Each structure stands twice: as C-alpha cells, then as structure tokens.
CSV table of C-alpha atoms in Angstrom, one decimal:
chain,number,residue,atom,x,y,z
A,1,MET,CA,-105.2,84.0,99.0
A,2,ILE,CA,-108.0,86.3,97.8
A,3,THR,CA,-111.3,84.4,97.6
A,4,ARG,CA,-114.1,85.1,95.2
A,5,THR,CA,-116.2,86.5,98.1
A,6,ALA,CA,-113.4,89.0,98.9
A,7,ILE,CA,-113.2,90.1,95.2
A,8,PHE,CA,-116.9,90.5,95.1
A,9,LEU,CA,-116.9,92.7,98.2
A,10,LEU,CA,-114.1,94.8,96.8
A,11,LEU,CA,-115.9,95.4,93.5
A,12,LEU,CA,-119.4,95.9,95.0
A,13,PRO,CA,-119.0,99.6,95.7
A,14,VAL,CA,-117.9,100.2,92.1
A,15,PHE,CA,-120.9,98.3,90.8
A,16,LEU,CA,-123.3,100.2,93.1
A,17,LEU,CA,-121.8,103.5,92.1
A,18,TYR,CA,-122.2,102.8,88.4
A,19,PHE,CA,-125.8,101.5,88.9
A,20,ASN,CA,-126.8,104.5,91.0
A,21,ALA,CA,-125.4,106.9,88.4
A,22,SER,CA,-127.3,105.2,85.6
A,23,ILE,CA,-130.5,105.2,87.6
A,24,ALA,CA,-130.0,108.9,88.5
A,25,GLU,CA,-129.5,109.9,84.8
A,26,ALA,CA,-132.5,108.0,83.6
A,27,SER,CA,-134.7,109.5,86.3
A,28,ALA,CA,-133.3,113.0,86.2
A,29,PRO,CA,-135.6,115.9,85.2
A,30,PRO,CA,-135.2,117.0,81.5
A,31,ALA,CA,-133.6,120.3,82.5
A,32,THR,CA,-131.0,118.5,84.7
A,33,LEU,CA,-130.2,116.1,81.8
A,34,ALA,CA,-129.8,119.1,79.4
A,35,ASP,CA,-127.4,120.8,81.9
A,36,ARG,CA,-125.3,117.6,82.2
A,37,TYR,CA,-125.0,117.2,78.4
A,38,ILE,CA,-124.2,120.9,78.0
A,39,ALA,CA,-121.3,120.4,80.5
A,40,ARG,CA,-120.2,117.3,78.6
A,41,ALA,CA,-120.3,119.1,75.3
A,42,HIS,CA,-118.2,121.9,76.8
A,43,GLU,CA,-115.6,119.4,78.0
A,44,LEU,CA,-115.4,117.9,74.5
A,45,GLY,CA,-115.2,121.3,72.8
A,46,LEU,CA,-118.1,120.5,70.5
A,47,ALA,CA,-119.0,124.1,69.9
A,48,GLU,CA,-115.6,124.7,68.3
A,49,SER,CA,-115.8,121.6,66.1
A,50,ARG,CA,-116.1,122.0,62.4
A,51,GLY,CA,-119.1,119.6,62.5
A,52,TRP,CA,-121.2,121.8,64.7
A,53,GLN,CA,-120.2,125.0,63.0
A,54,THR,CA,-121.1,123.5,59.6
A,55,LEU,CA,-124.6,122.7,61.0
A,56,LEU,CA,-124.9,126.4,61.9
A,57,LEU,CA,-123.7,127.4,58.4
A,58,MET,CA,-120.6,129.1,59.9
A,59,ALA,CA,-117.7,129.8,57.5
A,60,PRO,CA,-114.2,129.6,59.0
A,61,GLY,CA,-113.1,133.0,60.3
A,62,THR,CA,-110.4,134.9,58.6
A,63,LEU,CA,-110.0,138.5,59.8
A,64,HIS,CA,-112.8,138.1,62.3
A,65,ALA,CA,-114.6,135.4,64.3
A,66,PRO,CA,-116.9,133.0,62.4
A,67,ALA,CA,-120.5,134.0,61.9
A,68,SER,CA,-123.4,132.1,60.5
A,69,GLN,CA,-124.4,132.8,56.9
A,70,ALA,CA,-128.0,132.2,57.9
A,71,ILE,CA,-130.0,135.5,58.1
A,72,THR,CA,-133.4,134.0,59.2
A,73,PRO,CA,-133.9,134.7,63.0
A,74,ASN,CA,-135.8,131.4,63.4
A,75,PHE,CA,-132.6,129.5,62.5
A,76,PHE,CA,-131.2,130.3,65.9
A,77,LEU,CA,-132.4,129.5,69.4
A,78,ALA,CA,-129.9,131.7,71.3
A,79,PRO,CA,-130.1,135.5,71.0
A,80,GLN,CA,-126.4,135.6,69.9
A,81,GLY,CA,-126.5,132.2,68.2
A,82,LYS,CA,-125.5,133.6,64.8
A,83,TYR,CA,-122.1,134.6,66.3
A,84,GLN,CA,-121.7,132.4,69.4
A,85,PRO,CA,-121.7,128.6,68.5
A,86,ALA,CA,-121.4,127.7,72.2
A,87,GLU,CA,-124.5,129.6,73.2
A,88,GLU,CA,-126.4,128.1,70.2
A,89,LEU,CA,-125.3,124.6,71.2
A,90,ALA,CA,-126.5,125.1,74.8
A,91,ALA,CA,-129.8,126.5,73.7
A,92,THR,CA,-130.2,123.6,71.2
A,93,LEU,CA,-129.7,121.0,74.0
A,94,GLN,CA,-132.1,122.9,76.2
A,95,GLY,CA,-134.6,122.8,73.4
A,96,ILE,CA,-134.0,119.1,72.6
A,97,PHE,CA,-135.0,118.3,76.2
A,98,SER,CA,-137.9,120.7,76.4
A,99,PRO,CA,-141.1,119.1,77.8
A,100,THR,CA,-143.2,121.3,75.5
A,101,LEU,CA,-144.0,118.8,72.7
A,102,ASN,CA,-145.3,120.9,69.9
A,103,GLU,CA,-144.3,121.7,66.3
A,104,GLN,CA,-141.7,124.2,67.5
A,105,HIS,CA,-139.8,121.7,69.5
A,106,ALA,CA,-136.1,121.7,68.7
A,107,GLN,CA,-136.1,118.1,67.6
A,108,CYS,CA,-138.7,119.0,65.0
A,109,ARG,CA,-137.0,122.2,63.8
A,110,PHE,CA,-133.5,120.9,63.9
A,111,PRO,CA,-133.4,117.1,63.3
A,112,ALA,CA,-129.8,117.2,61.9
A,113,ARG,CA,-128.6,119.0,65.1
A,114,THR,CA,-130.5,116.5,67.2
A,115,GLN,CA,-128.9,113.5,65.5
A,116,TRP,CA,-125.4,115.0,65.6
A,117,LEU,CA,-125.5,115.9,69.2
A,118,SER,CA,-127.1,112.5,70.2
A,119,GLU,CA,-124.2,110.7,68.4
A,120,LYS,CA,-121.4,112.9,69.9
A,121,LEU,CA,-122.8,112.9,73.4
A,122,ASN,CA,-124.2,109.3,73.4
A,123,ILE,CA,-127.7,110.5,74.3
A,124,ALA,CA,-129.9,107.5,74.8
A,125,ALA,CA,-133.2,107.7,72.8
A,126,GLU,CA,-135.2,106.8,75.9
A,127,ASN,CA,-133.9,109.9,77.7
A,128,LEU,CA,-135.2,112.2,75.1
A,129,PRO,CA,-138.8,113.7,74.9
A,130,HIS,CA,-140.8,112.4,71.9
A,131,PRO,CA,-142.5,115.2,70.0
A,132,GLU,CA,-144.8,114.2,67.1
A,133,CYS,CA,-143.1,116.5,64.5
A,134,LYS,CA,-146.1,116.1,62.2
A,135,SER,CA,-145.0,118.8,59.7
A,136,PHE,CA,-141.5,117.4,59.3
A,137,ASN,CA,-142.7,113.8,59.0
A,138,GLU,CA,-145.1,114.8,56.3
A,139,PHE,CA,-142.5,116.7,54.4
A,140,PHE,CA,-140.0,113.9,54.7
A,141,ALA,CA,-142.6,111.3,53.6
A,142,GLU,CA,-143.4,113.5,50.5
A,143,ALA,CA,-139.7,113.9,49.6
A,144,ASN,CA,-139.1,110.2,50.2
A,145,PRO,CA,-135.4,110.6,49.3
A,146,ALA,CA,-133.2,107.9,48.0
A,147,GLY,CA,-130.2,110.1,47.1
A,148,ALA,CA,-129.1,113.4,45.6
A,149,THR,CA,-127.6,114.3,42.3
A,150,LEU,CA,-125.4,117.4,41.5
A,151,VAL,CA,-126.7,119.0,38.3
A,152,PHE,CA,-124.9,121.4,36.0
A,153,PRO,CA,-127.9,122.9,34.1
A,154,VAL,CA,-126.0,124.9,31.5
A,155,ALA,CA,-124.0,123.8,28.4
A,156,TYR,CA,-121.1,126.2,28.7
A,157,LEU,CA,-118.8,123.8,30.6
A,158,ASN,CA,-115.8,125.8,29.4
A,159,SER,CA,-117.1,128.8,31.4
A,160,PRO,CA,-116.4,128.5,35.1
A,161,SER,CA,-118.9,131.2,36.0
A,162,SER,CA,-121.7,129.3,34.2
A,163,MET,CA,-120.6,125.8,35.3
A,164,PHE,CA,-120.3,126.6,38.9
A,165,GLY,CA,-122.7,129.5,39.2
A,166,HIS,CA,-125.8,127.6,38.3
A,167,THR,CA,-125.4,124.2,40.0
A,168,PHE,CA,-128.1,122.7,42.2
A,169,LEU,CA,-128.9,119.5,44.0
A,170,ARG,CA,-131.7,117.3,42.8
A,171,ILE,CA,-133.4,115.2,45.5
A,172,ASP,CA,-134.1,111.8,43.9
A,173,LYS,CA,-137.1,110.0,45.2
A,174,VAL,CA,-137.4,106.2,45.8
A,175,GLY,CA,-138.6,104.7,42.5
A,176,GLN,CA,-137.8,107.8,40.5
A,177,THR,CA,-137.9,107.4,36.7
A,178,GLU,CA,-136.6,109.4,33.7
A,179,ASN,CA,-139.9,111.2,33.5
A,180,THR,CA,-140.6,111.9,37.2
A,181,ARG,CA,-137.1,113.3,37.8
A,182,LEU,CA,-138.0,116.4,35.8
A,183,VAL,CA,-140.3,117.5,38.6
A,184,ALA,CA,-138.1,116.3,41.4
A,185,GLN,CA,-137.5,118.6,44.3
A,186,SER,CA,-134.2,120.6,44.2
A,187,ILE,CA,-132.0,122.7,46.4
A,188,ASN,CA,-130.5,125.7,44.8
A,189,TYR,CA,-127.7,128.0,46.1
A,190,ALA,CA,-127.2,131.1,44.0
A,191,ALA,CA,-126.2,134.7,44.3
A,192,SER,CA,-128.6,137.6,43.9
A,193,PRO,CA,-126.7,140.1,41.8
A,194,ASN,CA,-127.5,143.7,41.1
A,195,THR,CA,-128.6,144.0,37.4
A,196,GLN,CA,-127.2,147.5,37.2
A,197,ASP,CA,-123.6,146.4,37.9
A,198,GLY,CA,-121.2,146.5,34.9
A,199,GLU,CA,-119.1,143.5,33.9
A,200,ILE,CA,-116.1,144.4,35.9
A,201,VAL,CA,-118.1,145.1,39.1
A,202,PHE,CA,-120.1,141.9,38.5
A,203,ALA,CA,-116.9,139.8,38.2
A,204,TRP,CA,-115.3,141.4,41.2
A,205,LYS,CA,-118.4,140.9,43.5
A,206,GLY,CA,-119.0,137.4,42.1
A,207,VAL,CA,-115.5,136.2,42.9
A,208,PHE,CA,-115.2,137.8,46.3
A,209,GLY,CA,-118.7,137.3,47.6
A,210,GLY,CA,-120.1,140.7,47.2
A,211,TYR,CA,-123.7,139.6,46.5
A,212,PRO,CA,-126.1,138.1,49.0
C-alpha cells in the first residue's frame, strides 16, 4: 500500500523542477528571456503564420516569396525584415525585452506586435520591461477610439472603381456626435496614379496593382 508520504516523496522532484524553472524564468536577464521566447516562437512556427505576416503587411506570395508592402525603413527592426518574417520576429522580441526604455522601444513603436506575441507566447506582463511610451499614450488618448466605420464617400455605387477605390476607415471617438464625426480621424488607403496615363493603361494598372 502506497502511503501519502510515499506519494509526496515521489512527486516532490517534479514540484521542485517546476518551481525552479519558474524562478529561473522570472529572474533571468532580459536577453536570456528574449532568446527563450525566440526559440519557442520558432518551435510554434509563428513567423510563418498568417497573423504575424499580416502585422508585417506581407501579402501571400504567388510567384515569389512574400514581402512586406511597407516601404518605410523604420517599420522594420531587422535589416532584412521586409523579406524575412522570422528575422523580424526575432528582432522584435529582442526589442520588446530591451532594457533601453525610451520612445524608440519596440513596445512603444509596435504595440500590436507586442500584444500578439505576448498572447501567442504567454509572456507574463511582469517579465516585460515597462517603457513609458509617452507619445503613443498621448496619441491614443487623443484618438480615444470607440470603434471604426467603413465609409464609401462617393455616390456612384454602380461604379466599382469609385465605390471601392475611395473607401476609408473613420475612427469614431467615445461620445462622438453627428457634428463631431465630420472632423473625426480617418485612415485612407489609396493608389497614387500617374495622371498622364490613358484610360486603358489606368484601368490595367488599377486592376493589377501597377500604382504605388
């Protein structure tokens, strides 16, 4: 017959192993924690997931490997981050755990990436550095978003090029009224066509993505 004492002694090494692992993770240097989460992300294949590549504005590859549509160098932390989602993920995790707590901290520059990675990797908030992110907090407080509205600003609903070529997202504030919504912040995504192009060239480039 196995006594409670025997069961306790059998399970004690397991408890000690789990306890020591938890203590080690909580007390590990930031760089070490970043490396652990990078390895875990690699095991889970997060860099190849649609969620991560969407955060990087990467369209699915067709004839070639996916590449980000972002052209601003500051959008990337890795030298080849535009083309290498795994390198950008590793650089982002290194940046998230960076002890340099200024406005350029990765948590301030990429809050959506930080949230997504924290959820996927179960990163405890107490293990993360806490930069102030003053600029982002001021911007978010000013936007004070309650929701978003998709707006079709033209009347030619029977014209697909007009209906879908001029849409934008309006950011609706908390307590917004019919009057204040006219000056609400918006996010617009539009092509920049060449005004010298004729109708046929314009249609061709517009349909197949020939304009920036």
